CSV table of C-alpha atoms in Angstrom, one decimal:
chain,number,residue,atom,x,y,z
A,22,UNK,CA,-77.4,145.1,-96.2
A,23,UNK,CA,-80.7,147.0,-96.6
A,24,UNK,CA,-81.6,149.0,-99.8
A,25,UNK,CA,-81.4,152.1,-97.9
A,26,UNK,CA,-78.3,151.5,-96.1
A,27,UNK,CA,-76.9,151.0,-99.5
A,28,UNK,CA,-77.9,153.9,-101.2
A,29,UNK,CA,-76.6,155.7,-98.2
A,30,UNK,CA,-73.4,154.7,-98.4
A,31,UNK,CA,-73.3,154.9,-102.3
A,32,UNK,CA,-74.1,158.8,-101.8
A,33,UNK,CA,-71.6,159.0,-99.4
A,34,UNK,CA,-69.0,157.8,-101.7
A,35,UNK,CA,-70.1,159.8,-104.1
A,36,UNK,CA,-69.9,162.9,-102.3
A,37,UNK,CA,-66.1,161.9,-101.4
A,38,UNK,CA,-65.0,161.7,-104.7
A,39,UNK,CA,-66.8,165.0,-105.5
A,40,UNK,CA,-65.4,166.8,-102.2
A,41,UNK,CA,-61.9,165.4,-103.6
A,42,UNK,CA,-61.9,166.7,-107.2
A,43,UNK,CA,-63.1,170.1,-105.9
A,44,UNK,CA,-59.9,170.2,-103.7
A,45,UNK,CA,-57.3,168.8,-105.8
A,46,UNK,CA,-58.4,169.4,-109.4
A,47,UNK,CA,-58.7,165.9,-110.1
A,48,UNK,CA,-61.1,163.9,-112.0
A,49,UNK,CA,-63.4,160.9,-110.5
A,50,UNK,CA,-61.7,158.4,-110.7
A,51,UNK,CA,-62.1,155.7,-113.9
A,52,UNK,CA,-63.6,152.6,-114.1
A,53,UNK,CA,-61.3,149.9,-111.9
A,54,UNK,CA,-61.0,145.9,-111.9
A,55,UNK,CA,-60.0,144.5,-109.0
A,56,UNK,CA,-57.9,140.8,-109.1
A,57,UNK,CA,-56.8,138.6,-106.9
A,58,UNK,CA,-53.9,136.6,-107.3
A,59,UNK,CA,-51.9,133.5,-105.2
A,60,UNK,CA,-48.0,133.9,-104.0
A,61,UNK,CA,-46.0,131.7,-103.7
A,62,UNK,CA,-46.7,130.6,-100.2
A,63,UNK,CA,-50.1,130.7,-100.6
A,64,UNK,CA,-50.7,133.9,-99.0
A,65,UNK,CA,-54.3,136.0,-101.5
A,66,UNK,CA,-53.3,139.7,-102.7
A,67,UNK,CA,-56.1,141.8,-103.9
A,68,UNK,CA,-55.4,144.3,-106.2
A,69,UNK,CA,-56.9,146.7,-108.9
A,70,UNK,CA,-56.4,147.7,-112.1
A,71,UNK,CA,-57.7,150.7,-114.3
A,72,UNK,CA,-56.7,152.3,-117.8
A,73,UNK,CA,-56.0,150.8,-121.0
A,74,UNK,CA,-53.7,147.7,-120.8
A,75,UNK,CA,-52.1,148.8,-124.2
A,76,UNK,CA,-50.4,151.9,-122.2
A,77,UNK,CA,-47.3,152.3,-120.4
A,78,UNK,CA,-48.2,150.5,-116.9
A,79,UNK,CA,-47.0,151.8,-113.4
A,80,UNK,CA,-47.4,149.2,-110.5
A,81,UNK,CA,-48.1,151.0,-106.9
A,82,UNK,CA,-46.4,149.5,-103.5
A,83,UNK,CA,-47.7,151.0,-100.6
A,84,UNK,CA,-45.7,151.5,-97.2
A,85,UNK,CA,-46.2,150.0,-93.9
A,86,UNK,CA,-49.9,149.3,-92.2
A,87,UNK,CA,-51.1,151.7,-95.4
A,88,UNK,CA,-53.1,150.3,-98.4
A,89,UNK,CA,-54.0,150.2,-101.6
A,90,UNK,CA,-56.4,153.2,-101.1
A,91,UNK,CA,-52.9,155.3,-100.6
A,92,UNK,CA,-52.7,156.1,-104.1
A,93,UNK,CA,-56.6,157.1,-104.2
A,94,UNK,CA,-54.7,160.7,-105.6
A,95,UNK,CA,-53.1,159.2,-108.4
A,96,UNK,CA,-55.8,157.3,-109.7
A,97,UNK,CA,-57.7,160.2,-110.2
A,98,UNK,CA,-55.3,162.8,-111.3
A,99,UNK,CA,-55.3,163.7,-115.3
A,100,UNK,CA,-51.4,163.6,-115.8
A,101,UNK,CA,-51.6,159.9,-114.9
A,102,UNK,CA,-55.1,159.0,-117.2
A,103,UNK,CA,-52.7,157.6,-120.1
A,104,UNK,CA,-51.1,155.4,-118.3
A,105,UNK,CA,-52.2,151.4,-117.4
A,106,UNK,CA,-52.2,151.7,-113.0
A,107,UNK,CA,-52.4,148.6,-111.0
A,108,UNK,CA,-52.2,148.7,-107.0
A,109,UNK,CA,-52.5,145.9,-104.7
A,110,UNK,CA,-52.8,145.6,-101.1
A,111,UNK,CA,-49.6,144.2,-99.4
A,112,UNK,CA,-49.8,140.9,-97.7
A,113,UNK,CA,-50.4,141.7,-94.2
A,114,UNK,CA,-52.7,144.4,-95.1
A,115,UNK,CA,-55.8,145.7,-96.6
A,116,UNK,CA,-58.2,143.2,-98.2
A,117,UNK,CA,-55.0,140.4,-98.7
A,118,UNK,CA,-54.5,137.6,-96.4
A,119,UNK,CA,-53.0,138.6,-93.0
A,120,UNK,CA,-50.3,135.3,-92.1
A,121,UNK,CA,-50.3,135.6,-88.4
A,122,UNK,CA,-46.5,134.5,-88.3
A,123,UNK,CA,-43.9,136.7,-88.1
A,124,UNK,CA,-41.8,134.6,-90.5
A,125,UNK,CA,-44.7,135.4,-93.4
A,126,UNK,CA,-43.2,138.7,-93.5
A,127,UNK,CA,-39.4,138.7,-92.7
A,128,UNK,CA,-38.0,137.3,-95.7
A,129,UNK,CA,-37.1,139.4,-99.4
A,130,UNK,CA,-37.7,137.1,-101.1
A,131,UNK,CA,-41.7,136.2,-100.2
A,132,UNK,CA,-41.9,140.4,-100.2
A,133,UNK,CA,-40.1,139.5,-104.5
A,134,UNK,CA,-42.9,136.6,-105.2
A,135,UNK,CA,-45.9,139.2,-104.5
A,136,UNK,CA,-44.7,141.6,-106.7
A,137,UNK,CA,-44.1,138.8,-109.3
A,138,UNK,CA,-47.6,137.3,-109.0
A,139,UNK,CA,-49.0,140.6,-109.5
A,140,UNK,CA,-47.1,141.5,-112.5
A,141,UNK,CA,-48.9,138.0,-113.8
A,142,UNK,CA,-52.0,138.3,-112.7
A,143,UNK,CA,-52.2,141.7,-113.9
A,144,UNK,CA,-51.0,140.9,-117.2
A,145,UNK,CA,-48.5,143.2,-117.0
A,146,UNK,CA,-45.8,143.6,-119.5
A,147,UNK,CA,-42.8,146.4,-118.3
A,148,UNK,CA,-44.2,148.3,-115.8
A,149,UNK,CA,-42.7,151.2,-113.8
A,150,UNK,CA,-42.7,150.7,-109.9
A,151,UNK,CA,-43.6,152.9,-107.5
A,152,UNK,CA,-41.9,152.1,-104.1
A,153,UNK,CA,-43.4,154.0,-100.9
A,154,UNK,CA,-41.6,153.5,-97.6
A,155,UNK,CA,-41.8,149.5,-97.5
A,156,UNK,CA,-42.8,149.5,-100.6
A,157,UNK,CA,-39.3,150.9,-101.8
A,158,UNK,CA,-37.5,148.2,-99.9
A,159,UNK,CA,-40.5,145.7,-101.6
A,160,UNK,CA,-39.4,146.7,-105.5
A,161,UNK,CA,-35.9,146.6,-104.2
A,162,UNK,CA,-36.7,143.1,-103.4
A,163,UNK,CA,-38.7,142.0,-106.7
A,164,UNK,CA,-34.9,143.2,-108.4
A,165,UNK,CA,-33.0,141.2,-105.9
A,166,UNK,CA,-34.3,137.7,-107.2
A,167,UNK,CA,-36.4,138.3,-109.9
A,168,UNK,CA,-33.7,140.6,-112.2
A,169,UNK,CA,-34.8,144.6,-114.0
A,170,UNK,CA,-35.4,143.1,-117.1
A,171,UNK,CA,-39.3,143.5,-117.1
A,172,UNK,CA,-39.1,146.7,-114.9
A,173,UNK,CA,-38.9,149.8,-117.0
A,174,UNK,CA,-38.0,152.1,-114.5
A,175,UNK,CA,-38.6,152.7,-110.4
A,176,UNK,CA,-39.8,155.3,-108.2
A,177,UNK,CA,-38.9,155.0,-104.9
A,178,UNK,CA,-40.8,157.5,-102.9
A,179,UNK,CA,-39.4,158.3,-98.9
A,180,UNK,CA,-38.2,154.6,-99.7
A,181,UNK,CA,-36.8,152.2,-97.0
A,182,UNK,CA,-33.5,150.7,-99.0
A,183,UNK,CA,-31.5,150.1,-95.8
A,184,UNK,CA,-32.6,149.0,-92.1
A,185,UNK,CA,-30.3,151.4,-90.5
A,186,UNK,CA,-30.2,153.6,-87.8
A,187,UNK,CA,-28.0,156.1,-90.0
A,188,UNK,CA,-31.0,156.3,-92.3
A,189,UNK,CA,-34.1,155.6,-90.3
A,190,UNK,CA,-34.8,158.4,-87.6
A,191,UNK,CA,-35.2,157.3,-84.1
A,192,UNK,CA,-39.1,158.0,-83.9
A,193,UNK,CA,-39.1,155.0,-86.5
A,194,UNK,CA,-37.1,153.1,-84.4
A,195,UNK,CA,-39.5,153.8,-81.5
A,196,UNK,CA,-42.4,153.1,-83.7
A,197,UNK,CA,-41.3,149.8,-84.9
A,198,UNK,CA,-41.7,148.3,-81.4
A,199,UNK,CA,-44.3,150.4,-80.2
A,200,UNK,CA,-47.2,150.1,-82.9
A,201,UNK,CA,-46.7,146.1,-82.6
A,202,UNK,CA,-46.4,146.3,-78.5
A,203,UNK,CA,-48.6,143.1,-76.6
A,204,UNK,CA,-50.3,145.8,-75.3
A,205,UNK,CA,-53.8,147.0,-77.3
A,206,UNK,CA,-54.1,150.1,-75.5
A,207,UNK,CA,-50.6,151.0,-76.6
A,208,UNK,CA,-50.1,149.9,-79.7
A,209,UNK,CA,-53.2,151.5,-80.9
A,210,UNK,CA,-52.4,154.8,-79.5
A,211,UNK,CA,-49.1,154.6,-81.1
A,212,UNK,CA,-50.5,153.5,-84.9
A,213,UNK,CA,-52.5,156.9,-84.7
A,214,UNK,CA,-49.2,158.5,-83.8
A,215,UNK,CA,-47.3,156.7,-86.3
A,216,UNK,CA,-49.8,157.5,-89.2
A,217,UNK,CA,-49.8,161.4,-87.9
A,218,UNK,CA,-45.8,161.5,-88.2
A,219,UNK,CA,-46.4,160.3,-92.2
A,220,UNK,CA,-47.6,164.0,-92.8
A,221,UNK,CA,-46.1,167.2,-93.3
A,222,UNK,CA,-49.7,168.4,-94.4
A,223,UNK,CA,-51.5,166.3,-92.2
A,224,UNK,CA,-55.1,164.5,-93.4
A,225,UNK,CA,-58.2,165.9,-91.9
A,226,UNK,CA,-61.8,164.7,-91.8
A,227,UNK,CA,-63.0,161.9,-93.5
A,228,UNK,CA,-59.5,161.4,-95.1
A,229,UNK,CA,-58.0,160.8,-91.8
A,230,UNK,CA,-60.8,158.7,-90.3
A,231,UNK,CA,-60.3,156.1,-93.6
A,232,UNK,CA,-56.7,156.1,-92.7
A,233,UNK,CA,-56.9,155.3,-89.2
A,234,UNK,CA,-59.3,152.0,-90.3
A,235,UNK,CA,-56.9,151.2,-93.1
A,236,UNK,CA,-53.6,151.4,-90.3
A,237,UNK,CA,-55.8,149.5,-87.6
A,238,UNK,CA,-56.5,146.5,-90.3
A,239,UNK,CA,-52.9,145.6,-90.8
A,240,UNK,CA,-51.4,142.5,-89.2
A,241,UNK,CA,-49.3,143.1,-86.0
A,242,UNK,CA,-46.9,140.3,-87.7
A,243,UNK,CA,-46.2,142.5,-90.5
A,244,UNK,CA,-44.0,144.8,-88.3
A,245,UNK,CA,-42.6,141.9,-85.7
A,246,UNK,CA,-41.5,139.9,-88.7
A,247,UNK,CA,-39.9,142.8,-91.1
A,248,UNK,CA,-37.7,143.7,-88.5
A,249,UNK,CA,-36.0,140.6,-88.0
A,250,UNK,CA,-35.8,140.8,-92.0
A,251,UNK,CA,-32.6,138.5,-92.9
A,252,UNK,CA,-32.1,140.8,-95.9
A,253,UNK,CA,-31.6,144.6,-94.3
A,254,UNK,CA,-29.0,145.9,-97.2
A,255,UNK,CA,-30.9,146.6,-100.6
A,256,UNK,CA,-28.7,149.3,-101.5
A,257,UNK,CA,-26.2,146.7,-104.0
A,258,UNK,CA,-29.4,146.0,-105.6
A,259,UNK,CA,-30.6,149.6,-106.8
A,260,UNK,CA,-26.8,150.2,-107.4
A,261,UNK,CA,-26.9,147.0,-109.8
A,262,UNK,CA,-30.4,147.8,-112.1
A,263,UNK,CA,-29.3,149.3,-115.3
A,264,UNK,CA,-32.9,151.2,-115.2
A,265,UNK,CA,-33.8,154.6,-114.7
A,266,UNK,CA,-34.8,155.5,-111.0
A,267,UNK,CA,-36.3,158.5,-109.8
A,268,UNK,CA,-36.2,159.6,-106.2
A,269,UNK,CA,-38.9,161.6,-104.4
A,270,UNK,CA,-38.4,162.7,-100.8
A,271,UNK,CA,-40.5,164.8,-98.6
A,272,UNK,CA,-38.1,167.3,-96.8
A,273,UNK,CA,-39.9,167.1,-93.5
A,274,UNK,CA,-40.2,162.9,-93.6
A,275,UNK,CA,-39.9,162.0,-89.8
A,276,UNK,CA,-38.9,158.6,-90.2
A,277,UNK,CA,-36.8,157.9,-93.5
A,278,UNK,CA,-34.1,160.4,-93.6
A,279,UNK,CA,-33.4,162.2,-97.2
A,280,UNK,CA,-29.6,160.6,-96.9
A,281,UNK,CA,-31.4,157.4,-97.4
A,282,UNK,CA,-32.3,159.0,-100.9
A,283,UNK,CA,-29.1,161.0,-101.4
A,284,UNK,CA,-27.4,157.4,-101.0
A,285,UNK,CA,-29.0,155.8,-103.5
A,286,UNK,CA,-28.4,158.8,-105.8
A,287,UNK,CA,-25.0,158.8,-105.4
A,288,UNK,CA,-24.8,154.5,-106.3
A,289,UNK,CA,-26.9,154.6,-109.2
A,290,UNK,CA,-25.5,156.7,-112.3
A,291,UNK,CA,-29.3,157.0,-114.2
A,292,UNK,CA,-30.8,158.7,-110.8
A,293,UNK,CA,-32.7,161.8,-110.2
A,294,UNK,CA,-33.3,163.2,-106.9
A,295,UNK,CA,-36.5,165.6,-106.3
A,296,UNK,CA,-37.0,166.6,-103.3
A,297,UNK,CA,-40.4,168.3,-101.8
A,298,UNK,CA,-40.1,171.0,-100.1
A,299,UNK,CA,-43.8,170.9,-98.6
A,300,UNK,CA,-44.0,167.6,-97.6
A,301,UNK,CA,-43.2,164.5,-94.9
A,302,UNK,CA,-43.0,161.3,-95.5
A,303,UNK,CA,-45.8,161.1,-98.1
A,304,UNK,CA,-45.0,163.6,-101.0
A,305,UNK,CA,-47.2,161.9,-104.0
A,306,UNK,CA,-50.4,162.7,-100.7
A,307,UNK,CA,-49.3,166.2,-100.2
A,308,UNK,CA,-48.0,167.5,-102.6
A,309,UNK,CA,-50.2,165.3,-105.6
A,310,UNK,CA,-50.3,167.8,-108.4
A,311,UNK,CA,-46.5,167.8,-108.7
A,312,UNK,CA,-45.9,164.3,-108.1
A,313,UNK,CA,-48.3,163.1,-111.1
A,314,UNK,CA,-46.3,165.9,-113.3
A,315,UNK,CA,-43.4,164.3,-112.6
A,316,UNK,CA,-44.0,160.3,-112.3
A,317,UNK,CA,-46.1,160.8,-115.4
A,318,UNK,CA,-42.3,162.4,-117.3
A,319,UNK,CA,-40.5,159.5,-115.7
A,320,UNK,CA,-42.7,156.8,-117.0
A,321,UNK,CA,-43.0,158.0,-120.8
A,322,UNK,CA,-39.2,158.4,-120.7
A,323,UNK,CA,-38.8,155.1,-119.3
A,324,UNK,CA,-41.1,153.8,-121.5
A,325,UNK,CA,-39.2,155.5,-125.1
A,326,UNK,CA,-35.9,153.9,-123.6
């Protein structure tokens, strides 16, 4: 890459982060260091890591065909500078390895041994974790084999606990075979679509354009294999950690229904429910001032207990 191509792209950065602390209030982000670790399988996940390793940690999941870049918010907002943050992209997506079998991504318990190699890698000692969409069904996993003893609390945000139709609207069902259709014309019309109905307050500009990359880069497996998962009933698990959870749902989420939520309150006895009354399927996006206020309670509460 030329000099000049890289200062370019270097100022454009920059101006990014400015344009995003001008909107939101938030601060540029802090210094990161990005890891890489081996599963079990030997599938690569990159991750990164920022904030001092001394402080209470929260460990990111992001949801389906997103990335680590999701939680680009939270790693800049000042409610959440005290705390150790670690994201990672999910196998299948972003910078990790992409299996191109269907089987790479249909098991728990491959979904459990990511989330335990990152808690190594990352030197992690009791972190919090912070479930979106997939990523809720993901923790929920990581508890299934792997216990809540080293988990302090979780956060499942809009979180997938249950493949069930009850639970899961039917523009997900239509989504789970159309964004991994044969077909290239139509699957990537309908990953724009699908990314569009993950908003309430829907991304513009170059927000949106980084997005539609980030949705476009994840494996077509991912979604053939998870919904042939041999594991679609999480909801024992969550009902059986003797943590703290928090829920967050987005009041207008078009594909996770809040009784998916309201279930899990109801099994777990040490469960808060907050619901956003602004947002879809991505709260901690649109609504990011209230959902660092609040994660940022959760974890120094789950961090005293």
């Amino acid at each position: 890459m030329s000099p000049s191509r890289r200062s370019f792209l270097a100022g454009a950065a920059g101006l990014a982060a400015l344009a995003a602390q001008a909107r939101f209030g938030f601060a540029a982000p802090q210094p990161q260091e990005t890891f890489s670790v081996r599963s079990s399988d030997g599938t690569t996940l990159t991750g990164e890591a920022q904030g001092d390793p001394q402080a209470p940690e929260i460990l990111f999941i992001h949801g389906l065909r997103q990335s680590r870049l999701s939680w680009d918010k939270q790693f800049a907002d000042p409610a959440l500078a005290g705390f150790r943050l670690v994201r990672f992209d999910l196998r299948g997506h972003g910078d990790s390895d992409k299996p191109p079998s269907p089987d790479a991504y249909a098991y728990a318990d491959r979904w459990a041994d990511d989330v335990d190699v990152v808690i190594a890698g990352a030197k992690l000692r009791r972190p919090v974790l912070v479930g979106w969409s997939l990523g809720g069904y993901v923790a929920g996993a990581y508890l299934r084999k792997y216990g809540g003893a080293q988990v302090a609390g979780i956060n499942l945000v809009d979180a997938v606990t249950k493949l069930s139709p009850d639970l899961l609207t039917p523009l997900a069902g239509t989504f789970a075979r159309t964004t991994t259709s044969p077909d290239l014309a139509e699957r990537t019309a309908e990953t724009a679509r699908f990314l569009e109905a993950c908003f309430h307050q829907p991304p513009t500009g170059v927000e949106l354009q980084r997005m539609l990359v980030v949705n476009g880069m994840a494996a077509r497996a991912v979604g053939e294999g998870f919904v042939k998962t041999t594991t679609p009933d999480l909801e024992p698990v969550f009902q059986a950690y003797a943590g703290p959870i928090l829920l967050t749902h987005g009041v207008h989420d078009r594909l996770v229904r809040l009784a998916m939520s309201e279930r899990i309150k109801t099994l777990h006895p040490d469960s808060r429910l907050s619901v956003y009354a602004e947002s879809g399927h991505s709260p901690f996006y649109e609504e990011p001032a209230r959902f660092g206020r609040e994660l940022a309670a959760f974890v120094t509460a789950s961090a005293r207990a």
